[in-house]
XYZ file of N, CA and C in Angstrom:
339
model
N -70.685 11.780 3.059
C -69.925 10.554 3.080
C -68.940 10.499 1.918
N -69.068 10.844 0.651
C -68.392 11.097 -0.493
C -67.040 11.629 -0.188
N -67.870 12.927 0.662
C -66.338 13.959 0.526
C -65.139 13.260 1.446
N -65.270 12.392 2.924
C -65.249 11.545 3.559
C -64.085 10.669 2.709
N -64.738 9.917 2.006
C -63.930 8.936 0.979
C -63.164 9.830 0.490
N -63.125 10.910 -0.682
C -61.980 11.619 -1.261
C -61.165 11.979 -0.780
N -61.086 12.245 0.902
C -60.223 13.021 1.824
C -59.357 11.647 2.172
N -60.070 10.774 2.517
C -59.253 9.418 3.227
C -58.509 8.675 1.746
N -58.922 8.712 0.585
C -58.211 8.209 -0.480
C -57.122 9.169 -0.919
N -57.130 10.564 -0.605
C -55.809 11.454 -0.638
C -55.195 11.303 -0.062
N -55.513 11.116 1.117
C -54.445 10.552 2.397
C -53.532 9.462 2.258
N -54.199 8.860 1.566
C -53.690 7.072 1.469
C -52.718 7.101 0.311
N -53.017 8.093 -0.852
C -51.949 8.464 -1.868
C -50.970 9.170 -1.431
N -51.382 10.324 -0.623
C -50.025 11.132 -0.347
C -49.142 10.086 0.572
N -49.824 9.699 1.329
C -48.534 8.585 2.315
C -47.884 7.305 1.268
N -48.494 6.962 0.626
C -47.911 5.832 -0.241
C -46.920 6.798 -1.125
N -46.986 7.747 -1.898
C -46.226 8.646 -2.349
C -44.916 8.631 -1.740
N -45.323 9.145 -0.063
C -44.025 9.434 0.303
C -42.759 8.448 1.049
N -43.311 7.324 0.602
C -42.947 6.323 1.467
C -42.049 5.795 -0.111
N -42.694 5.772 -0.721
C -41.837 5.305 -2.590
C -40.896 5.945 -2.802
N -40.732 7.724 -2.672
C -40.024 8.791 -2.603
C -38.779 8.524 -1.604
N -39.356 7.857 -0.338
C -38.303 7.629 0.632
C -37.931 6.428 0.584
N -38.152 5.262 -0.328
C -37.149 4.019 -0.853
C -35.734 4.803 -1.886
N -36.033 5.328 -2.653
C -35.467 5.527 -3.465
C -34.400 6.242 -3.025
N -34.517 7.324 -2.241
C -33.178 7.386 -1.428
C -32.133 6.768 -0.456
N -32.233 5.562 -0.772
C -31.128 4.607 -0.053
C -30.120 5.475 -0.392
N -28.695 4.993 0.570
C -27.297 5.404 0.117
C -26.595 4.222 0.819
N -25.450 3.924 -0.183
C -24.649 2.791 -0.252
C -23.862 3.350 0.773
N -23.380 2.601 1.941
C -22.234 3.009 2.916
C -21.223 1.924 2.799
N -20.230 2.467 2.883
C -19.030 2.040 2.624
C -17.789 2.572 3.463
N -16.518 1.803 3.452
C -15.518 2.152 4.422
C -14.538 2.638 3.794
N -13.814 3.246 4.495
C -12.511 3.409 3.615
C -11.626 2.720 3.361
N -10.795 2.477 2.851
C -9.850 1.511 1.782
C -9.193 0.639 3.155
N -9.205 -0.191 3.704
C -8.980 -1.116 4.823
C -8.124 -2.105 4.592
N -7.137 -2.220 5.126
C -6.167 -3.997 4.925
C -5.631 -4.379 6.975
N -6.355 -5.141 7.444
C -6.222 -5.374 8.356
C -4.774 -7.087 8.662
N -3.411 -6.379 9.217
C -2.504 -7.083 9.432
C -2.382 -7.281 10.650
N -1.709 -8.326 10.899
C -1.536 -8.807 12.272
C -2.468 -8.317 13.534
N -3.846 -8.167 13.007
C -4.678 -7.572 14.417
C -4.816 -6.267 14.347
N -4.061 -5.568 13.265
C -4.415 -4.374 13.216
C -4.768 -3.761 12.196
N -5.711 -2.215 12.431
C -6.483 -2.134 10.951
C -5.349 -0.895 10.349
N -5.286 -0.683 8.824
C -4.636 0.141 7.926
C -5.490 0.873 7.486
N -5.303 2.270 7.232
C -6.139 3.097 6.112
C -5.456 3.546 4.871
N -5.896 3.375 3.820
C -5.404 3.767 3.002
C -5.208 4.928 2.606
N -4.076 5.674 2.591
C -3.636 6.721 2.083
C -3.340 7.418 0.746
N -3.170 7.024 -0.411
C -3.046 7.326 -1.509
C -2.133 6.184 -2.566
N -2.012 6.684 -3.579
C -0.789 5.839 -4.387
C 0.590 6.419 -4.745
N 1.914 5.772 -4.542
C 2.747 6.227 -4.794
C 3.666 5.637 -5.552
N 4.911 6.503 -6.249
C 5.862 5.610 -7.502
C 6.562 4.772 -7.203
N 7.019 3.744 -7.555
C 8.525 3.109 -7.033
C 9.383 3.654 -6.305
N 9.804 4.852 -7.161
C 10.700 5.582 -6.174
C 10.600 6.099 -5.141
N 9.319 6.098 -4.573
C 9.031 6.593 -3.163
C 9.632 5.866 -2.084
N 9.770 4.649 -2.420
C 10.238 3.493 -1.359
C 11.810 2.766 -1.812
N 12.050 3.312 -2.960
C 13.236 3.125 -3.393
C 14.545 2.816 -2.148
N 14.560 3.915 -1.251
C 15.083 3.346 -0.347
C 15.278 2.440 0.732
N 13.822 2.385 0.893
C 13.253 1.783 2.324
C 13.710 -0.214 1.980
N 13.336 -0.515 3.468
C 14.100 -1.755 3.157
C 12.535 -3.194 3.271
N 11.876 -3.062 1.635
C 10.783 -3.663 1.992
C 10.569 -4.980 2.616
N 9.497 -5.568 3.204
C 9.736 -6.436 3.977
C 8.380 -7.132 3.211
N 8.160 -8.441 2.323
C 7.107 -9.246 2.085
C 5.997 -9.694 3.288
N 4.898 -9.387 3.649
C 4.175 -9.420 4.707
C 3.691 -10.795 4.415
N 2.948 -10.730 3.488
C 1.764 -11.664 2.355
C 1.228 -11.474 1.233
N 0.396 -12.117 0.980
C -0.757 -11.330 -0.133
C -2.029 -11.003 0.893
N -3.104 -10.546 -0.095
C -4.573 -10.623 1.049
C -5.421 -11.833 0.230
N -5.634 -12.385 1.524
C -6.347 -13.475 1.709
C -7.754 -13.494 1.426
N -8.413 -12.342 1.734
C -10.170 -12.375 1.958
C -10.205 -10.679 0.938
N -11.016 -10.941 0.134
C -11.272 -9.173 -0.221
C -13.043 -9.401 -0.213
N -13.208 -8.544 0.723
C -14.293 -8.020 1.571
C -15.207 -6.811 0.462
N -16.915 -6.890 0.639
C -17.342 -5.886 -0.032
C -16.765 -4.456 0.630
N -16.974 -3.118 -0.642
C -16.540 -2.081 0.405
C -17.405 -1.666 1.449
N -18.491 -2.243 2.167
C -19.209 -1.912 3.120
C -19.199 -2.771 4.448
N -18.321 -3.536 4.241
C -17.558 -4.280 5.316
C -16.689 -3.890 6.031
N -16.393 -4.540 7.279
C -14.638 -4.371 7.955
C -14.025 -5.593 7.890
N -12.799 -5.403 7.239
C -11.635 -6.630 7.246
C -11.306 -6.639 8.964
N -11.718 -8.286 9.212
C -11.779 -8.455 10.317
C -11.275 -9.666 10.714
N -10.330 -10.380 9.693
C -9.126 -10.944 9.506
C -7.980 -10.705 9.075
N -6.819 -11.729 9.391
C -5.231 -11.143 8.863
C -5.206 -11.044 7.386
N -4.943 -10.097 6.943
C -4.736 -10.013 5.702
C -5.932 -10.111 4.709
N -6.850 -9.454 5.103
C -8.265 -9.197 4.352
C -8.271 -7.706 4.484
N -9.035 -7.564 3.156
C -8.916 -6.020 2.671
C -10.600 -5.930 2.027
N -11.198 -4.573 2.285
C -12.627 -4.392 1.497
C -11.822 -3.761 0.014
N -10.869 -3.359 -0.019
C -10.765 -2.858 -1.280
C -9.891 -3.671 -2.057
N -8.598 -4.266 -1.599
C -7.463 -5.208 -2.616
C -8.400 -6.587 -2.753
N -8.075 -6.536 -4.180
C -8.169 -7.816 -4.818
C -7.572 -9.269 -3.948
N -7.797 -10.532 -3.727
C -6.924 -11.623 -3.124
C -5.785 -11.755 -4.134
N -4.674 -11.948 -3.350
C -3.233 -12.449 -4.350
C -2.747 -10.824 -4.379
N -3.258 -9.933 -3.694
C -1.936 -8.425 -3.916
C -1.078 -8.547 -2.625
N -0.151 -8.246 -3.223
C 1.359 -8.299 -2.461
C 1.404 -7.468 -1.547
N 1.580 -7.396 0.110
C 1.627 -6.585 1.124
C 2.857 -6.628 1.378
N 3.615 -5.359 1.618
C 5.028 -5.418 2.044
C 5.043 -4.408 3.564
N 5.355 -4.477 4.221
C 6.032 -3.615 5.630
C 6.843 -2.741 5.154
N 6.746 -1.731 5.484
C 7.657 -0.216 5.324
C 8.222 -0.236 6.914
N 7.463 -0.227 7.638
C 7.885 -0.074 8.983
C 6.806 -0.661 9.988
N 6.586 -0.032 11.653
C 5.701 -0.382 12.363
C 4.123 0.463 12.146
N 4.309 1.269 11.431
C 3.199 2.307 11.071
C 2.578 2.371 9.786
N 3.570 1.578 9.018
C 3.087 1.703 7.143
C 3.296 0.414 6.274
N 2.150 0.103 5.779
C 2.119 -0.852 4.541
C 1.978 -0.207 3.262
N 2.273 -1.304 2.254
C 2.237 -0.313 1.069
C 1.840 -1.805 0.531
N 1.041 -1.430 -0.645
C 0.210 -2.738 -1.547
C 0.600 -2.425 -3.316
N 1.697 -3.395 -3.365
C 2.004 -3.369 -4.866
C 0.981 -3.197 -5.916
N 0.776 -2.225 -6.672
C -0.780 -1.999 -7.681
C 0.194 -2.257 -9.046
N -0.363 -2.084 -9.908
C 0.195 -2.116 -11.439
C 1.054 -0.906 -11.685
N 1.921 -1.207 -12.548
C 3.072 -0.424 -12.926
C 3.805 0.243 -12.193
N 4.086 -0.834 -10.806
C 5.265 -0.540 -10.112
C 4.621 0.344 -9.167
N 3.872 0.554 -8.875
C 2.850 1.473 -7.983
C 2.700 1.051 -6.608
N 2.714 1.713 -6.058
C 2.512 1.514 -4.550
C 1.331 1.707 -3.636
N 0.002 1.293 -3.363
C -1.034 1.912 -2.562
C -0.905 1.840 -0.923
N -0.347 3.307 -0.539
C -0.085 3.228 1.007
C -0.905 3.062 2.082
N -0.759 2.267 2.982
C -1.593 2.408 4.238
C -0.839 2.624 5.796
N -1.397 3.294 6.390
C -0.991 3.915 7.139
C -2.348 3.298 9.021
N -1.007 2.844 9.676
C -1.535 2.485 11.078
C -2.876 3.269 11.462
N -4.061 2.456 11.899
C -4.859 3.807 12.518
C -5.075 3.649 14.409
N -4.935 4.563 14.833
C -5.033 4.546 15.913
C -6.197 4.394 16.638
């Protein structure tokens, strides 16, 4: 009966073991850089200088309204999981936004299909 008990109390450690072992590996999921305009969603593409758009003829969209954790989907106009509320959205065209960042910087987003 002893040995009985030692076998069923190993049991009961190794499973509690592995169940502690397997909390601890959570992983945070998250989206990629998102600004959803007029019904449609943006991905963010990188950052670029002033002069990248130097030519283009920018167009003031808004600011963003809602900033979303990054494990969300912006699933309103002008809500973003990554921009701060109050950043400036401008129109490049029908395919590209660009989000004014500090020092004249540009963070692009690009239509997703």
């Amino acid at each position: 009966m002893g040995k009985r008990l030692k076998i069923a109390g190993l049991s009961i450690i190794s499973l509690l073991l592995i169940l502690c072992l397997g909390c601890g590996s959570k992983q945070s999921a998250s989206y990629a850089s998102l600004v959803k305009y007029n019904d449609v969603e943006y991905i963010g593409k990188g950052i670029e200088g002033a002069e990248a758009f130097a030519e283009a003829d920018l167009t003031l969209a808004g600011t963003i309204q809602k900033q979303l954790e990054p494990d969300q989907y912006p699933d309103t106009h002008l809500s973003s999981n990554e921009l701060p509320e109050g950043t400036e959205i401008y129109v490049v065209d029908d395919d590209m936004l660009v989000a004014l960042q500090e020092d004249r910087r540009f963070k692009v987003f690009e239509r997703m299909e």
